[in-house]
PDB file of C-alpha atoms in Angstrom:
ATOM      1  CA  UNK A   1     -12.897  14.624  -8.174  1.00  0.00           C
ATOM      2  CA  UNK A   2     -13.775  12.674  -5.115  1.00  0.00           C
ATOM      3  CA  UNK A   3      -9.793  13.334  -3.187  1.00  0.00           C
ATOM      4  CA  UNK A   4      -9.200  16.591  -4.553  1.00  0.00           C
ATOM      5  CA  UNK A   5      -6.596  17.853  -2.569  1.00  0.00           C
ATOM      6  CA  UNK A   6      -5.983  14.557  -0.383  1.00  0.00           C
ATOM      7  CA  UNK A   7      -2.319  13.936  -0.727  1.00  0.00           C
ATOM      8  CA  UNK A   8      -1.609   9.731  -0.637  1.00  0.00           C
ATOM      9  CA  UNK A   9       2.355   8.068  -0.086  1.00  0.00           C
ATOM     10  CA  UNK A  10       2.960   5.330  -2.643  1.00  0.00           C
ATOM     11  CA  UNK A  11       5.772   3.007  -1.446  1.00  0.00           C
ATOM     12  CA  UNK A  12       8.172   1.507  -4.307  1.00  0.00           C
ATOM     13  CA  UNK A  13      11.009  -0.710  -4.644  1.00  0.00           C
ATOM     14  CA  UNK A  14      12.170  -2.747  -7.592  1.00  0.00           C
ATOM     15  CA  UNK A  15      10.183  -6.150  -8.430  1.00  0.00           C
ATOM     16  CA  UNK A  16       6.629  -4.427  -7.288  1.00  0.00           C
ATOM     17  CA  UNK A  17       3.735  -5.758  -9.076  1.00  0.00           C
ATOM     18  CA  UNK A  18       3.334  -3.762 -12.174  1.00  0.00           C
ATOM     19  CA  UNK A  19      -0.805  -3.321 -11.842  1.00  0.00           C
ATOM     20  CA  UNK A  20      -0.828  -3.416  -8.273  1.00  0.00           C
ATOM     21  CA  UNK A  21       1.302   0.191  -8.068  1.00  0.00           C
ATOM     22  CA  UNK A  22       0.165   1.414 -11.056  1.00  0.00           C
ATOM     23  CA  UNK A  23      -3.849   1.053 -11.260  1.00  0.00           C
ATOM     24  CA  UNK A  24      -4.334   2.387  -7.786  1.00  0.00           C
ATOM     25  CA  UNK A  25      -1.892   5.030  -8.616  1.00  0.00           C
ATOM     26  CA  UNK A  26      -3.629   6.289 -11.885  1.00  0.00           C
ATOM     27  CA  UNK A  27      -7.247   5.710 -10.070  1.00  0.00           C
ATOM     28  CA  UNK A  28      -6.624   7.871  -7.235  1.00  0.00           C
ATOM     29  CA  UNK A  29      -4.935  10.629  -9.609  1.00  0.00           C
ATOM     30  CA  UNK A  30      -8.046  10.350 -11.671  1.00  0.00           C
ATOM     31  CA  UNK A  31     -10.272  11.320  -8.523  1.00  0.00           C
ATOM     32  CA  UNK A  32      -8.205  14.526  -7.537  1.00  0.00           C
ATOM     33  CA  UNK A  33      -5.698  13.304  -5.468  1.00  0.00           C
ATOM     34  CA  UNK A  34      -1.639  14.366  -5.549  1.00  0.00           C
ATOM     35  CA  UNK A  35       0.310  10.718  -5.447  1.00  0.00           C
ATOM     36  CA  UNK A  36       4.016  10.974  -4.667  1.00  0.00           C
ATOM     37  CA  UNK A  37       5.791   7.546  -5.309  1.00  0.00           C
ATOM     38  CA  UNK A  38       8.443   7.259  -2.623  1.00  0.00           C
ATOM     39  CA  UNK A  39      11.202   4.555  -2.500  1.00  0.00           C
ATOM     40  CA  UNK A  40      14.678   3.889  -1.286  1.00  0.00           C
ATOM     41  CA  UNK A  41      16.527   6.936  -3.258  1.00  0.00           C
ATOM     42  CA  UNK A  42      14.555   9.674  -4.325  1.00  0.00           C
ATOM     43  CA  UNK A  43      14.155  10.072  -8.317  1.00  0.00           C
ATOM     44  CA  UNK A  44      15.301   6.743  -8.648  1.00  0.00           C
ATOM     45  CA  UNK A  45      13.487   4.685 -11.128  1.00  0.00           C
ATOM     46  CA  UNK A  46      12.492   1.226  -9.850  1.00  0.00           C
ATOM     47  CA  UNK A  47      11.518  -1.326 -12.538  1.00  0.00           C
ATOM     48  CA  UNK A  48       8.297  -3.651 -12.048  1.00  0.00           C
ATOM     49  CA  UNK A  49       7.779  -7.330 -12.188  1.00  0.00           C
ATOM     50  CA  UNK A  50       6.868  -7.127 -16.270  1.00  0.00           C
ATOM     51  CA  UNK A  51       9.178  -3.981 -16.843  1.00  0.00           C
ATOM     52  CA  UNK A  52       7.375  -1.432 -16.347  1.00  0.00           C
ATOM     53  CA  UNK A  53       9.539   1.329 -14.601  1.00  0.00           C
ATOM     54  CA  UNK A  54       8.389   4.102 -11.907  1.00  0.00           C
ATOM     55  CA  UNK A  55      10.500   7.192 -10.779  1.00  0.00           C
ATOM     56  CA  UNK A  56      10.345   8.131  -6.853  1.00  0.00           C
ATOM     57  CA  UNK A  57       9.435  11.561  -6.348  1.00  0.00           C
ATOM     58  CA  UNK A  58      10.898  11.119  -2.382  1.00  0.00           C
ATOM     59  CA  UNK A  59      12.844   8.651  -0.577  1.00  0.00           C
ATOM     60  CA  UNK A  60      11.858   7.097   2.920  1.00  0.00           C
ATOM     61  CA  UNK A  61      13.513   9.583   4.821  1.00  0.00           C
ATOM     62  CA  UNK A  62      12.422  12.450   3.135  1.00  0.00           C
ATOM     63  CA  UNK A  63       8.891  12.298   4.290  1.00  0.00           C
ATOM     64  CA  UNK A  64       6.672  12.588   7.101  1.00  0.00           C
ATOM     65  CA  UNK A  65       3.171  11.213   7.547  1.00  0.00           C
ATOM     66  CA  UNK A  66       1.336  14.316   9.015  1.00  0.00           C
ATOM     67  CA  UNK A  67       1.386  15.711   5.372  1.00  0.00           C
ATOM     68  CA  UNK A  68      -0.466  12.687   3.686  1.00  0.00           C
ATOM     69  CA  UNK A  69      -3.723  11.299   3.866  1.00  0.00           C
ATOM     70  CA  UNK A  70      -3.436   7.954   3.125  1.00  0.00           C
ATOM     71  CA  UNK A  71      -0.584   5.114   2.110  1.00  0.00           C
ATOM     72  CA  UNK A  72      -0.275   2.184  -0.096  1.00  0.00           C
ATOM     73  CA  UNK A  73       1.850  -0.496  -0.375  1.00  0.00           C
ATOM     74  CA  UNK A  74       2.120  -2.532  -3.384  1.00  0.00           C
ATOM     75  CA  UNK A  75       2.772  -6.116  -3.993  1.00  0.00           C
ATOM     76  CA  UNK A  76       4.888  -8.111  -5.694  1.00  0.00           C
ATOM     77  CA  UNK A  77       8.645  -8.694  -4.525  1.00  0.00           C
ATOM     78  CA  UNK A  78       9.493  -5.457  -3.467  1.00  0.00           C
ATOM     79  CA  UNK A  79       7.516  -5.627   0.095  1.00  0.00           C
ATOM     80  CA  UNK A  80      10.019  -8.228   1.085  1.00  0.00           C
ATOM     81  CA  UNK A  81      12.805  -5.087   0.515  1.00  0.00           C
ATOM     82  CA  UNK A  82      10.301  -2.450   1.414  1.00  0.00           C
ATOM     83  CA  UNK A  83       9.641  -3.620   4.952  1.00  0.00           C
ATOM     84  CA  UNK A  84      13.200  -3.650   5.658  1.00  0.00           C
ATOM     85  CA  UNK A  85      13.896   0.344   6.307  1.00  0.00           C
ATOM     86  CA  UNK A  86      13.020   1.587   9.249  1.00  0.00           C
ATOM     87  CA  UNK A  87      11.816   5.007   7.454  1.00  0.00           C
ATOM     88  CA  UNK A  88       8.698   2.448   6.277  1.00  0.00           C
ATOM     89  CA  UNK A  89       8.274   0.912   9.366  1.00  0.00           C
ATOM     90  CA  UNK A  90       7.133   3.847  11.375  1.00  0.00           C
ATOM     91  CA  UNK A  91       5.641   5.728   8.764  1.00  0.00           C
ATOM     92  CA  UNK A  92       3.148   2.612   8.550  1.00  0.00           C
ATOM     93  CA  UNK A  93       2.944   2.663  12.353  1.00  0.00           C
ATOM     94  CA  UNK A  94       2.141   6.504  12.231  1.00  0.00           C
ATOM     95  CA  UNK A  95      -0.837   5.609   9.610  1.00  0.00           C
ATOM     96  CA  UNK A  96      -1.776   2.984  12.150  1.00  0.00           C
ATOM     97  CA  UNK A  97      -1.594   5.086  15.235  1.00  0.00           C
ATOM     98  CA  UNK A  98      -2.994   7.786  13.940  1.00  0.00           C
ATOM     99  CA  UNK A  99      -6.088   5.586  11.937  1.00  0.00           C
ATOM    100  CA  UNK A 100      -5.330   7.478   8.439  1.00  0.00           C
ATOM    101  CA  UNK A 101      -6.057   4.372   5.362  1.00  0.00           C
ATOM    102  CA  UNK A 102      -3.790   2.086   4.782  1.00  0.00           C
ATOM    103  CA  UNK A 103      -3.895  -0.192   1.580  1.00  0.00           C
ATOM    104  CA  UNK A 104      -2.271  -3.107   0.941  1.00  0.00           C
ATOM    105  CA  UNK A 105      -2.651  -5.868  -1.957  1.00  0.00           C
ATOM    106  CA  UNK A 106      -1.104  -8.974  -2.355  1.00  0.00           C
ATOM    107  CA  UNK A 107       2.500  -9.355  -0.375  1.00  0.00           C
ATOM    108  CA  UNK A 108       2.006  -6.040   0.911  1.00  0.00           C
ATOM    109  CA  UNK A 109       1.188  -7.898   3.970  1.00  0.00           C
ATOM    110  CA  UNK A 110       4.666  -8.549   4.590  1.00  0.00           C
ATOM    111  CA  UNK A 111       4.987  -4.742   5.223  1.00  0.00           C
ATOM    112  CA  UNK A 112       2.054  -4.086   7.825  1.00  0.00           C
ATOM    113  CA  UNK A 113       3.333  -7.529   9.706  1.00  0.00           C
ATOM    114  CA  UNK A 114       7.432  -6.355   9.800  1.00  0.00           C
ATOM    115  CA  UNK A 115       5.339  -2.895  11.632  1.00  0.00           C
ATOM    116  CA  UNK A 116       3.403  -4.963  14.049  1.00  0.00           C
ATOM    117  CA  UNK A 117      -0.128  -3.658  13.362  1.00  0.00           C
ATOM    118  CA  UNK A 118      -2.238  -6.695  11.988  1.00  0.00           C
ATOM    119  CA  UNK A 119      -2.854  -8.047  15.757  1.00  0.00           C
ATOM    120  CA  UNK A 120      -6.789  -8.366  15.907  1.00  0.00           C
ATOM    121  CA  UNK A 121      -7.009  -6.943  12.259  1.00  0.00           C
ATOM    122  CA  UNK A 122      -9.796  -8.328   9.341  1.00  0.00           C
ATOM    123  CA  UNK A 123      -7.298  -8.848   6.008  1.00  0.00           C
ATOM    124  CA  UNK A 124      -6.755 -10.317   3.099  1.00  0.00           C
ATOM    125  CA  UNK A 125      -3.571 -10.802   0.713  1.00  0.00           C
ATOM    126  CA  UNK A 126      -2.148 -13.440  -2.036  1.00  0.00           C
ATOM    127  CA  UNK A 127      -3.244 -16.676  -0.363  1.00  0.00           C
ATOM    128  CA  UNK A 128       0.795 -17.346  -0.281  1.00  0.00           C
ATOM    129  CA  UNK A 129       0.976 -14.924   2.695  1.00  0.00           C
ATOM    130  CA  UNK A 130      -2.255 -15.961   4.586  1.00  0.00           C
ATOM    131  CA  UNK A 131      -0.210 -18.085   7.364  1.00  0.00           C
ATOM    132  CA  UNK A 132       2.286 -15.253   7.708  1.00  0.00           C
ATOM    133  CA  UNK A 133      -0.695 -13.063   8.323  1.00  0.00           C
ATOM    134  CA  UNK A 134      -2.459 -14.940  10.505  1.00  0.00           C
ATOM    135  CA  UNK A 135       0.744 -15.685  12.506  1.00  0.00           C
ATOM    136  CA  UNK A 136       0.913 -11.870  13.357  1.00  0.00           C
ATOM    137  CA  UNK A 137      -2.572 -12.339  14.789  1.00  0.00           C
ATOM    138  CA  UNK A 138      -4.941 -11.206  12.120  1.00  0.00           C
ATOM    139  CA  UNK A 139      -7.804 -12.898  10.935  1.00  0.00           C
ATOM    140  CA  UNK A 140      -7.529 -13.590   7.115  1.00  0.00           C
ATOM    141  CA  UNK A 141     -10.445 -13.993   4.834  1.00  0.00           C
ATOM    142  CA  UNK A 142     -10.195 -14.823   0.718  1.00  0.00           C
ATOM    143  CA  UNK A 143     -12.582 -12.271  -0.258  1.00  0.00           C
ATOM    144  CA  UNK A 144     -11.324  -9.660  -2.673  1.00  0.00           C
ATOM    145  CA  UNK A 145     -11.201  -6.879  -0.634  1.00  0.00           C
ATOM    146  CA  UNK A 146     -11.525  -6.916   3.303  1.00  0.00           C
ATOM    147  CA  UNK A 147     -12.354  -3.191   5.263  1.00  0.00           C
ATOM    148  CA  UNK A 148     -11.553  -2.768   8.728  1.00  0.00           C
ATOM    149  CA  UNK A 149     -11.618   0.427   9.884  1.00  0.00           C
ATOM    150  CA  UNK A 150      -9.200   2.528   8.077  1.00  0.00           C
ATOM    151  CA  UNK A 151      -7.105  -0.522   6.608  1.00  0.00           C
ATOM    152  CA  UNK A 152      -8.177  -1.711   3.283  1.00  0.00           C
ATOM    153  CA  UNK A 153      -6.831  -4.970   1.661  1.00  0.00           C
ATOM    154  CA  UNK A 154      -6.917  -6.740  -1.244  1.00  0.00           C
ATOM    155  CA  UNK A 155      -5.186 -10.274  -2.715  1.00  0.00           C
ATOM    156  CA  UNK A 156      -4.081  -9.936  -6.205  1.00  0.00           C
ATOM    157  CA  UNK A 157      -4.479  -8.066  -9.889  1.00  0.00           C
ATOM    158  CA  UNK A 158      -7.909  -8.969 -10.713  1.00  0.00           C
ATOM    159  CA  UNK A 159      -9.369  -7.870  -7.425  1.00  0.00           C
ATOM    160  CA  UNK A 160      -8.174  -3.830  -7.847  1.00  0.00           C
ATOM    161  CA  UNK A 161     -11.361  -2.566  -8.785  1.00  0.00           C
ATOM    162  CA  UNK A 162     -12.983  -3.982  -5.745  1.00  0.00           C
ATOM    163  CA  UNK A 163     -10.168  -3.007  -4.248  1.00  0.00           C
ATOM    164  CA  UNK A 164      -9.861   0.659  -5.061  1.00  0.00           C
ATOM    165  CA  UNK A 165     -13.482   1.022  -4.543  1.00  0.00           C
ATOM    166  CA  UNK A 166     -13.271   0.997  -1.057  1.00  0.00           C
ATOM    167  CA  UNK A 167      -9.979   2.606  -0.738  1.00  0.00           C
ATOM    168  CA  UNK A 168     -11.385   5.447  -2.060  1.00  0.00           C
ATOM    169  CA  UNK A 169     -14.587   5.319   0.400  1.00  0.00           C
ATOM    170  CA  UNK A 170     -12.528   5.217   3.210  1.00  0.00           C
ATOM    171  CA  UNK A 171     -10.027   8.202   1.825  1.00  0.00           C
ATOM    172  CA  UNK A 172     -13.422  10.115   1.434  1.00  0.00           C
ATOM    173  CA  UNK A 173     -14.592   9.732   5.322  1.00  0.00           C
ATOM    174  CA  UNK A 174     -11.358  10.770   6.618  1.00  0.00           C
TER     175      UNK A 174
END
């Protein structure tokens, strides 16, 4: 129980990548740590790309970032709604300011660029988001998972064991 009691902010919205919310969810829950799943309305249940379904505990508004550890974003369609509350977009700039891990897969990119902290970053993400990424001045590589510093990123399903191993390393040193 590597993150027992480390507490880590999921981010949902409908359309998320089914494996890319759930396998880092069950993962980190599996090494100790308390995962709340926090979306748009709290104990609202957001369905997945494939149909799988996941009930916030919180909503946007109801949190604050000095109580968690670490936050993830997911991928799949529901960045492109995610990144458009301003609730997300400082509590990502909090994690940022304050250098607690941040993890992102896939179009969870679009997220960290709508909060203006990938300038001078090392990332990766779906290649489908590499120009927008690279736009907002990062450096993009296609690696399966790319560590800088306290922000951990990954580019699709078949990368989230890579990807979770390192998450979990940098959850550890913090």
């Amino acid at each position: 129980m590597r993150l027992k009691g480390k507490k880590v902010v999921s981010l949902v919205h409908h359309d998320f990548e089914d494996l890319e919310l759930w396998y880092p969810i069950l993962r980190l829950r599996e090494e100790g740590a308390i995962v709340h799943l926090v979306g748009e309305k709290a104990e609202e249940e957001y369905i997945g790309k494939y149909g799988v379904p996941a009930k916030s505990d919180y909503a946007y508004g109801d949190i604050n970032g000095e109580d968690y550890d670490a936050i993830l974003v997911p991928g799949g369609w529901a960045p492109d709604k995610i990144r458009r509350f301003p609730e997300v977009i400082s509590l990502v700039q909090y994690f940022e300011e304050n250098k607690k891990p941040i993890g992102q897969i896939c179009h969870a990119g679009w997220v960290l660029i709508s909060a203006k902290i990938l300038q001078g970053k090392k990332v990766t993400s779906t290649p489908g988001i590499k120009d927008d990424m690279e736009n907002a001045g990062a450096t993009w590589f296609d690696e399966p998972v790319v560590v800088d510093g306290h922000l951990v990123s990954s580019r699709r399903p078949p990368d989230l064991p890579d990807y979770l191993r390192e998450f979990i390393k940098v959850i550890e040193q913090k």
